[in-house]
Amino acid sequence: AIQLTQSPSFLSASVGDRVTITCRASQGISSALAWYQQRPGKAPNLLIYDASNLKSGVPSRFSGSESGTEFTLTINSLQPEDFATYYCQHFNTNSPLTFGGGTKVEI
Amino acid sequence: EVQVVESGGGLIQRGGSLTLSCAASGFAVASNFMTWVRQAPGKGLECVSLLYSGGDTYYTDSVKGRFTISRDNSQNTLYLQMNSLRAEDTAVYYCAKMTRGYGSAIPFYYYYHIDVWGKGATVTVSS
């Protein structure tokens, strides 16, 4: 089964900062990776799919990129509402639905 | 509106049984990959079970033999029957719909992600 390793687990940042979160897949997954944001007490919300495609309605300060099996979520100019936990996710019909361990972005 | 609404959570004693329901609207449960994702207090997301549109199922190892995922097409509802509950099953259980798209890179592949989440049902197993 494919495993996703997210780093860091915790990230301390300030409003206006540029933040980068990494997700490394245990094997090649093409670009089939999604990113979610989860605020406390709420269900996750899709941000990016297929590694770099921004979901409609998501602010453009969020972006995704990839290099081989390493995927990156970048938040430019962090806003107060961006303080949350972020998860990467992969699935294909040969491997279970898998999430990264999460990255909590704190003030 | 496309949405799913969970019900059936609650406080249950260790060893007990509980069934979660997930009522869908705006789409057909039978035509989509549906999943139950749980989140233990203070922990990350874990796929507990998945029901493929063709009827195949997936269970994470820790629930195999104890949980059963199913659907009622006439009610457009997904279920998760949970037996022999353990303290470690305590979590918020999210019902979710997956979507598939054509990948943008070459060679050809599909990507999958969750595009509809419920608000979650809390299951607390007391010891």
PDB file of C-alpha atoms in Angstrom, chain A residues 11-77:
ATOM      1  CA  LEU A  11       4.270  24.724  11.749  1.00  0.00           C
ATOM      2  CA  SER A  12       4.298  28.051  13.522  1.00  0.00           C
ATOM      3  CA  ALA A  13       3.743  31.059  11.276  1.00  0.00           C
ATOM      4  CA  SER A  14       2.471  34.620  11.184  1.00  0.00           C
ATOM      5  CA  VAL A  15      -0.095  36.413   9.069  1.00  0.00           C
ATOM      6  CA  GLY A  16       1.507  37.338   5.753  1.00  0.00           C
ATOM      7  CA  ASP A  17       4.046  34.500   5.827  1.00  0.00           C
ATOM      8  CA  ARG A  18       4.656  32.068   2.985  1.00  0.00           C
ATOM      9  CA  VAL A  19       4.150  28.506   4.170  1.00  0.00           C
ATOM     10  CA  THR A  20       5.231  25.249   2.531  1.00  0.00           C
ATOM     11  CA  ILE A  21       4.003  21.769   3.459  1.00  0.00           C
ATOM     12  CA  THR A  22       5.479  18.614   1.955  1.00  0.00           C
ATOM     13  CA  CYS A  23       3.937  15.213   1.287  1.00  0.00           C
ATOM     14  CA  ARG A  24       6.155  12.365   0.148  1.00  0.00           C
ATOM     15  CA  ALA A  25       4.668   9.242  -1.428  1.00  0.00           C
ATOM     16  CA  SER A  26       6.302   5.844  -0.826  1.00  0.00           C
ATOM     17  CA  GLN A  27       6.157   5.124  -4.557  1.00  0.00           C
ATOM     18  CA  GLY A  28       5.193   6.816  -7.787  1.00  0.00           C
ATOM     19  CA  ILE A  29       1.570   7.992  -7.899  1.00  0.00           C
ATOM     20  CA  SER A  30       1.652  10.112 -11.049  1.00  0.00           C
ATOM     21  CA  SER A  31       0.058  13.419 -10.029  1.00  0.00           C
ATOM     22  CA  ALA A  32      -2.873  11.793  -8.218  1.00  0.00           C
ATOM     23  CA  LEU A  33      -2.664  13.724  -4.976  1.00  0.00           C
ATOM     24  CA  ALA A  34      -5.167  15.970  -3.239  1.00  0.00           C
ATOM     25  CA  TRP A  35      -4.843  18.491  -0.413  1.00  0.00           C
ATOM     26  CA  TYR A  36      -7.485  19.290   2.199  1.00  0.00           C
ATOM     27  CA  GLN A  37      -7.861  21.941   4.873  1.00  0.00           C
ATOM     28  CA  GLN A  38      -9.574  21.089   8.137  1.00  0.00           C
ATOM     29  CA  ARG A  39     -10.614  23.660  10.682  1.00  0.00           C
ATOM     30  CA  PRO A  40     -11.331  22.550  14.288  1.00  0.00           C
ATOM     31  CA  GLY A  41     -14.664  20.773  14.646  1.00  0.00           C
ATOM     32  CA  LYS A  42     -15.307  20.780  10.915  1.00  0.00           C
ATOM     33  CA  ALA A  43     -15.075  18.278   8.098  1.00  0.00           C
ATOM     34  CA  PRO A  44     -12.093  18.570   5.752  1.00  0.00           C
ATOM     35  CA  ASN A  45     -12.450  20.775   2.705  1.00  0.00           C
ATOM     36  CA  LEU A  46     -10.797  20.080  -0.653  1.00  0.00           C
ATOM     37  CA  LEU A  47      -8.230  22.664  -1.745  1.00  0.00           C
ATOM     38  CA  ILE A  48      -6.249  21.075  -4.563  1.00  0.00           C
ATOM     39  CA  TYR A  49      -6.643  17.955  -6.691  1.00  0.00           C
ATOM     40  CA  ASP A  50      -4.429  16.221  -9.234  1.00  0.00           C
ATOM     41  CA  ALA A  51      -1.435  17.751  -7.452  1.00  0.00           C
ATOM     42  CA  SER A  52      -1.807  21.280  -8.760  1.00  0.00           C
ATOM     43  CA  ASN A  53      -5.404  21.985  -9.737  1.00  0.00           C
ATOM     44  CA  LEU A  54      -7.104  24.525  -7.503  1.00  0.00           C
ATOM     45  CA  LYS A  55     -10.689  23.706  -6.595  1.00  0.00           C
ATOM     46  CA  SER A  56     -13.119  26.355  -7.768  1.00  0.00           C
ATOM     47  CA  GLY A  57     -13.639  28.990  -5.093  1.00  0.00           C
ATOM     48  CA  VAL A  58     -10.362  28.325  -3.254  1.00  0.00           C
ATOM     49  CA  PRO A  59      -8.221  31.476  -2.936  1.00  0.00           C
ATOM     50  CA  SER A  60      -5.329  31.712  -5.362  1.00  0.00           C
ATOM     51  CA  ARG A  61      -2.811  32.080  -2.509  1.00  0.00           C
ATOM     52  CA  PHE A  62      -3.034  28.276  -2.291  1.00  0.00           C
ATOM     53  CA  SER A  63      -1.011  26.313  -4.829  1.00  0.00           C
ATOM     54  CA  GLY A  64       0.267  22.778  -5.303  1.00  0.00           C
ATOM     55  CA  SER A  65       3.297  21.390  -7.077  1.00  0.00           C
ATOM     56  CA  GLU A  66       5.198  18.143  -7.437  1.00  0.00           C
ATOM     57  CA  SER A  67       8.638  16.773  -8.115  1.00  0.00           C
ATOM     58  CA  GLY A  68       8.683  13.021  -8.562  1.00  0.00           C
ATOM     59  CA  THR A  69       7.146  11.536  -5.429  1.00  0.00           C
ATOM     60  CA  GLU A  70       7.373  14.758  -3.420  1.00  0.00           C
ATOM     61  CA  PHE A  71       4.365  17.046  -3.409  1.00  0.00           C
ATOM     62  CA  THR A  72       4.142  20.542  -1.990  1.00  0.00           C
ATOM     63  CA  LEU A  73       1.302  22.734  -0.783  1.00  0.00           C
ATOM     64  CA  THR A  74       2.209  26.395  -0.651  1.00  0.00           C
ATOM     65  CA  ILE A  75       0.206  29.138   0.995  1.00  0.00           C
ATOM     66  CA  ASN A  76       1.303  32.618  -0.010  1.00  0.00           C
ATOM     67  CA  SER A  77       0.551  35.475   2.356  1.00  0.00           C
TER      68      SER A  77
END
